[in-house]
Coordinates of C-alpha atoms in Angstrom, one line a residue:
X1 CA 0.0 0.0 0.0
X2 CA 1.4 3.4 -1.0
X3 CA 1.8 5.7 2.1
X4 CA -0.3 8.8 2.0
X5 CA 1.2 12.1 0.8
X6 CA 0.5 14.5 3.6
X7 CA 1.3 18.2 3.1
X8 CA 1.8 20.1 6.4
X9 CA 2.1 23.8 6.8
X10 CA 2.7 25.5 10.2
X11 CA 2.2 29.1 11.3
X12 CA 2.1 30.9 14.6
X13 CA -1.2 32.7 14.9
X14 CA -3.4 33.7 17.8
X15 CA -0.6 32.9 20.3
X16 CA -0.3 29.3 19.3
X17 CA 1.1 27.0 16.6
X18 CA -1.4 26.2 13.9
X19 CA -0.7 23.3 11.5
X20 CA -2.7 22.6 8.4
X21 CA -2.6 19.0 7.1
X22 CA -3.7 18.0 3.5
X23 CA -3.9 14.3 2.7
X24 CA -3.1 13.3 -0.9
X25 CA -3.8 16.6 -2.7
X26 CA -4.0 16.2 -6.5
X27 CA -3.1 19.7 -7.3
X28 CA -0.3 21.2 -5.2
X29 CA -0.9 24.7 -6.5
X30 CA -4.5 24.7 -5.5
X31 CA -3.6 23.3 -2.1
X32 CA -0.9 26.0 -1.5
X33 CA -3.4 28.7 -2.5
X34 CA -6.0 27.4 -0.1
X35 CA -3.5 27.2 2.7
X36 CA -2.3 30.8 2.0
X37 CA -5.9 32.0 2.0
X38 CA -6.7 30.2 5.2
X39 CA -3.7 31.6 7.0
X40 CA -4.5 35.1 5.8
X41 CA -8.1 34.7 7.1
X42 CA -6.8 33.6 10.5
X43 CA -4.4 36.5 10.7
X44 CA -7.2 38.9 9.8
X45 CA -9.4 37.5 12.5
X46 CA -6.6 37.8 15.0
X47 CA -6.2 41.5 14.0
X48 CA -9.7 42.1 15.0
X49 CA -10.0 39.9 18.1
X50 CA -6.5 39.9 19.7
X51 CA -6.4 41.1 23.3
X52 CA -2.7 41.6 22.9
X53 CA -3.0 44.3 20.3
X54 CA -3.9 47.7 21.5
X55 CA -5.4 48.6 18.1
X56 CA -7.7 45.5 17.8
X57 CA -11.4 46.0 17.9
X58 CA -11.6 43.9 21.1
X59 CA -9.0 46.0 22.9
X60 CA -10.7 49.2 21.8
X61 CA -14.1 47.9 23.0
X62 CA -12.5 46.9 26.4
X63 CA -11.0 50.4 26.6
X64 CA -14.3 52.0 26.0
X65 CA -13.1 53.5 22.7
X66 CA -15.4 51.4 20.4
X67 CA -18.9 50.0 20.6
X68 CA -19.6 46.4 19.5
X69 CA -22.2 47.7 17.0
X70 CA -19.6 50.0 15.5
X71 CA -16.8 47.3 15.3
X72 CA -16.1 44.8 12.5
X73 CA -19.3 42.9 11.8
X74 CA -17.8 39.7 13.0
X75 CA -17.5 41.0 16.5
X76 CA -21.3 41.3 16.8
X77 CA -21.6 37.7 15.4
X78 CA -19.2 36.4 18.0
X79 CA -20.8 38.4 20.8
X80 CA -24.2 36.9 20.0
X81 CA -22.7 33.4 19.9
X82 CA -21.0 33.9 23.3
X83 CA -24.3 35.1 24.8
X84 CA -26.1 32.0 23.4
X85 CA -23.4 29.7 24.9
X86 CA -23.5 31.5 28.3
X87 CA -27.2 30.7 28.4
X88 CA -26.7 27.1 27.1
X89 CA -24.0 26.3 29.7
X90 CA -25.9 27.8 32.6
X91 CA -23.1 30.4 33.1
X92 CA -20.2 27.9 33.0
X93 CA -19.0 29.8 30.0
X94 CA -19.0 33.6 29.8
X95 CA -17.3 36.2 27.6
X96 CA -18.1 39.3 29.6
X97 CA -17.7 38.6 33.3
X98 CA -14.2 40.0 33.8
X99 CA -13.2 43.5 32.9
X100 CA -15.5 43.8 29.9
X101 CA -16.0 41.8 26.8
X102 CA -13.4 39.1 26.1
X103 CA -14.5 36.3 23.8
X104 CA -11.0 34.7 23.8
X105 CA -12.5 31.4 25.0
X106 CA -14.6 31.2 21.9
X107 CA -12.7 32.9 19.2
X108 CA -9.9 30.5 18.5
X109 CA -12.2 27.5 17.8
X110 CA -14.6 29.7 15.8
X111 CA -11.8 31.2 13.8
X112 CA -10.2 27.8 12.9
X113 CA -13.6 26.3 12.1
X114 CA -14.6 29.4 9.9
X115 CA -11.3 29.6 8.0
X116 CA -11.0 25.9 7.4
X117 CA -14.5 25.4 6.2
X118 CA -14.2 28.4 3.9
X119 CA -10.7 27.7 2.4
X120 CA -9.7 24.0 3.1
X121 CA -12.9 22.0 3.0
X122 CA -13.4 22.7 -0.8
X123 CA -10.1 20.8 -1.3
X124 CA -12.0 17.6 -0.6
X125 CA -13.1 17.6 -4.2
X126 CA -9.7 16.2 -4.9
X127 CA -7.9 15.6 -1.6
X128 CA -8.7 12.6 0.7
X129 CA -8.8 14.7 3.9
X130 CA -7.8 18.0 5.4
X131 CA -7.4 19.0 9.0
X132 CA -6.2 21.9 11.2
X133 CA -4.5 21.5 14.6
X134 CA -4.6 24.7 16.6
X135 CA -2.6 24.2 19.8
X136 CA -4.0 20.7 20.2
X137 CA -7.6 21.5 19.2
X138 CA -8.6 20.0 15.9
X139 CA -11.1 20.6 13.0
X140 CA -11.1 17.6 10.7
X141 CA -12.6 16.8 7.4
X142 CA -12.6 13.7 5.2
X143 CA -13.9 13.3 1.7
X144 CA -17.1 11.3 1.2
X145 CA -15.5 8.7 -1.0
X146 CA -12.4 8.4 1.2
X147 CA -11.6 5.7 3.7
X148 CA -9.3 8.1 5.6
X149 CA -9.7 8.2 9.4
X150 CA -8.0 10.6 11.7
X151 CA -6.5 8.9 14.8
X152 CA -6.6 11.4 17.6
X153 CA -4.6 10.6 20.7
X154 CA -5.7 11.9 24.2
X155 CA -2.7 12.7 26.4
X156 CA -2.7 11.2 29.9
X157 CA -2.7 14.3 32.2
X158 CA -1.1 12.2 35.0
X159 CA 1.7 10.7 33.0
X160 CA 3.2 13.2 30.6
X161 CA 4.3 11.8 27.3
X162 CA 1.8 8.9 27.4
X163 CA -1.4 8.5 25.5
X164 CA -4.4 7.7 27.6
X165 CA -6.8 6.8 24.7
X166 CA -7.3 7.3 21.0
X167 CA -10.4 8.2 19.0
X168 CA -11.1 7.7 15.4
X169 CA -12.7 10.8 13.7
X170 CA -13.6 11.3 10.1
X171 CA -15.4 14.6 10.2
X172 CA -15.7 16.7 13.3
X173 CA -13.8 18.6 15.9
X174 CA -11.8 17.8 19.0
X175 CA -11.0 20.2 21.8
X176 CA -9.1 19.6 25.1
X177 CA -8.9 21.7 28.2
X178 CA -6.8 21.1 31.3
X179 CA -3.7 22.3 33.1
X180 CA -1.5 21.0 30.3
X181 CA -3.4 23.4 27.9
X182 CA -5.1 26.4 29.5
X183 CA -7.2 24.9 32.3
X184 CA -5.1 26.4 35.1
X185 CA -6.3 29.8 33.8
X186 CA -10.0 28.9 33.6
X187 CA -12.2 30.7 36.1
X188 CA -15.7 29.6 37.0
X189 CA -17.7 32.7 35.9
X190 CA -20.4 31.8 38.5
X191 CA -18.1 32.3 41.4
X192 CA -15.1 34.2 40.1
X193 CA -12.8 31.6 41.5
X194 CA -10.3 29.4 39.7
X195 CA -11.8 26.1 38.5
X196 CA -10.2 23.0 40.0
X197 CA -10.6 19.3 40.3
X198 CA -10.4 18.2 36.6
X199 CA -7.0 17.3 35.1
X200 CA -8.2 17.1 31.5
X201 CA -11.4 17.0 29.4
X202 CA -11.6 16.2 25.7
X203 CA -14.8 17.0 23.8
X204 CA -15.8 15.8 20.3
X205 CA -18.4 17.7 18.4
X206 CA -19.4 18.7 14.9
X207 CA -17.6 22.1 15.1
X208 CA -14.6 23.3 17.0
X209 CA -16.3 26.4 18.4
X210 CA -18.9 24.1 20.0
X211 CA -16.3 21.6 21.3
X212 CA -14.0 24.3 22.6
X213 CA -16.8 26.0 24.6
X214 CA -18.0 22.8 26.2
X215 CA -14.4 21.7 27.1
X216 CA -14.0 25.0 28.9
X217 CA -17.4 24.7 30.6
X218 CA -16.6 21.2 31.8
X219 CA -13.5 22.5 33.6
X220 CA -15.6 25.2 35.3
X221 CA -18.2 22.6 36.3
X222 CA -15.7 20.6 38.2
X223 CA -15.5 16.8 38.8
X224 CA -18.8 16.4 40.8
X225 CA -21.1 17.9 38.1
X226 CA -21.6 16.0 34.9
X227 CA -25.1 17.2 34.2
X228 CA -23.7 19.5 31.5
X229 CA -23.0 16.5 29.3
X230 CA -26.7 16.0 28.5
X231 CA -27.1 19.7 27.7
X232 CA -24.0 19.9 25.5
X233 CA -25.2 18.0 22.5
X234 CA -21.6 16.8 21.9
X235 CA -20.8 13.4 20.3
X236 CA -18.4 11.9 22.9
X237 CA -15.6 12.8 25.2
X238 CA -13.3 11.9 28.0
X239 CA -13.0 13.6 31.4
X240 CA -10.1 12.8 33.9
X241 CA -10.2 14.2 37.4
X242 CA -7.2 15.3 39.5
X243 CA -7.7 12.0 41.5
X244 CA -7.5 9.9 38.3
X245 CA -11.2 9.0 38.0
X246 CA -12.1 8.8 34.3
X247 CA -15.5 9.3 32.7
X248 CA -16.3 8.7 29.1
X249 CA -19.6 9.7 27.4
X250 CA -21.3 8.9 24.1
X251 CA -24.1 11.2 23.4
X252 CA -25.7 12.2 26.7
X253 CA -24.7 9.2 28.8
X254 CA -21.6 9.5 31.0
X255 CA -20.0 6.2 32.2
X256 CA -17.1 6.0 34.7
X257 CA -14.5 3.6 33.3
X258 CA -11.3 2.1 34.7
X259 CA -9.3 1.8 31.5
X260 CA -9.6 4.1 28.6
X261 CA -9.2 2.6 25.1
X262 CA -9.9 3.4 21.5
X263 CA -13.3 4.2 20.0
X264 CA -14.9 5.8 17.0
X265 CA -16.1 9.4 17.4

């Protein structure tokens, strides 16, 4: 069997490494153009939403120099989505509880999903699969007539360098939160206190924005509350507590397990 020809392009955008993977592209020029357009789109989104740039729309809104309704139209779109998720999560996710409007917890997933669907997904007319890895969060696509499957490893938060489980994904998104990623900085918006008790949570959903929000919400919920799973409308996932207890869910049903393994997502 001929090994796949996988083209990989890496950029540093939105404060993280973003790698674009194209499996067996038939036209290298078209693939390069799509990657270039995707990167440009992500950089433009970062220009608008970065909290590290004083001239970004978000920084100006937080400083009181710009209103959301007068900003780039995408800001109002993101603000509306964040408000919807704050309601859906029961306040476990919020974009406006600390020092003004800050949609950082939503924007990266939304940006990667938006740019990859716009510029990379059309490559599936000739490529077997395309995917984006944004700091460990994934948006994945596979052509309808392709047998390609993305094998996604879930890191063991208690044993660095080891894989706790793997999931097979064809089309969808995978987001992970925890101290190894950004969980140590997640605050429960309901209390204003730092979230604790969960070592890692991985969420699989149709879109990266959705998976990312619910991975963040899970950290805020803590290890004793898994009621959010039924409300999340996610496909599957794996939650590991600081004590090592592991819960896997498929659909809305959480099950505590002793040994994680491999499963289709």
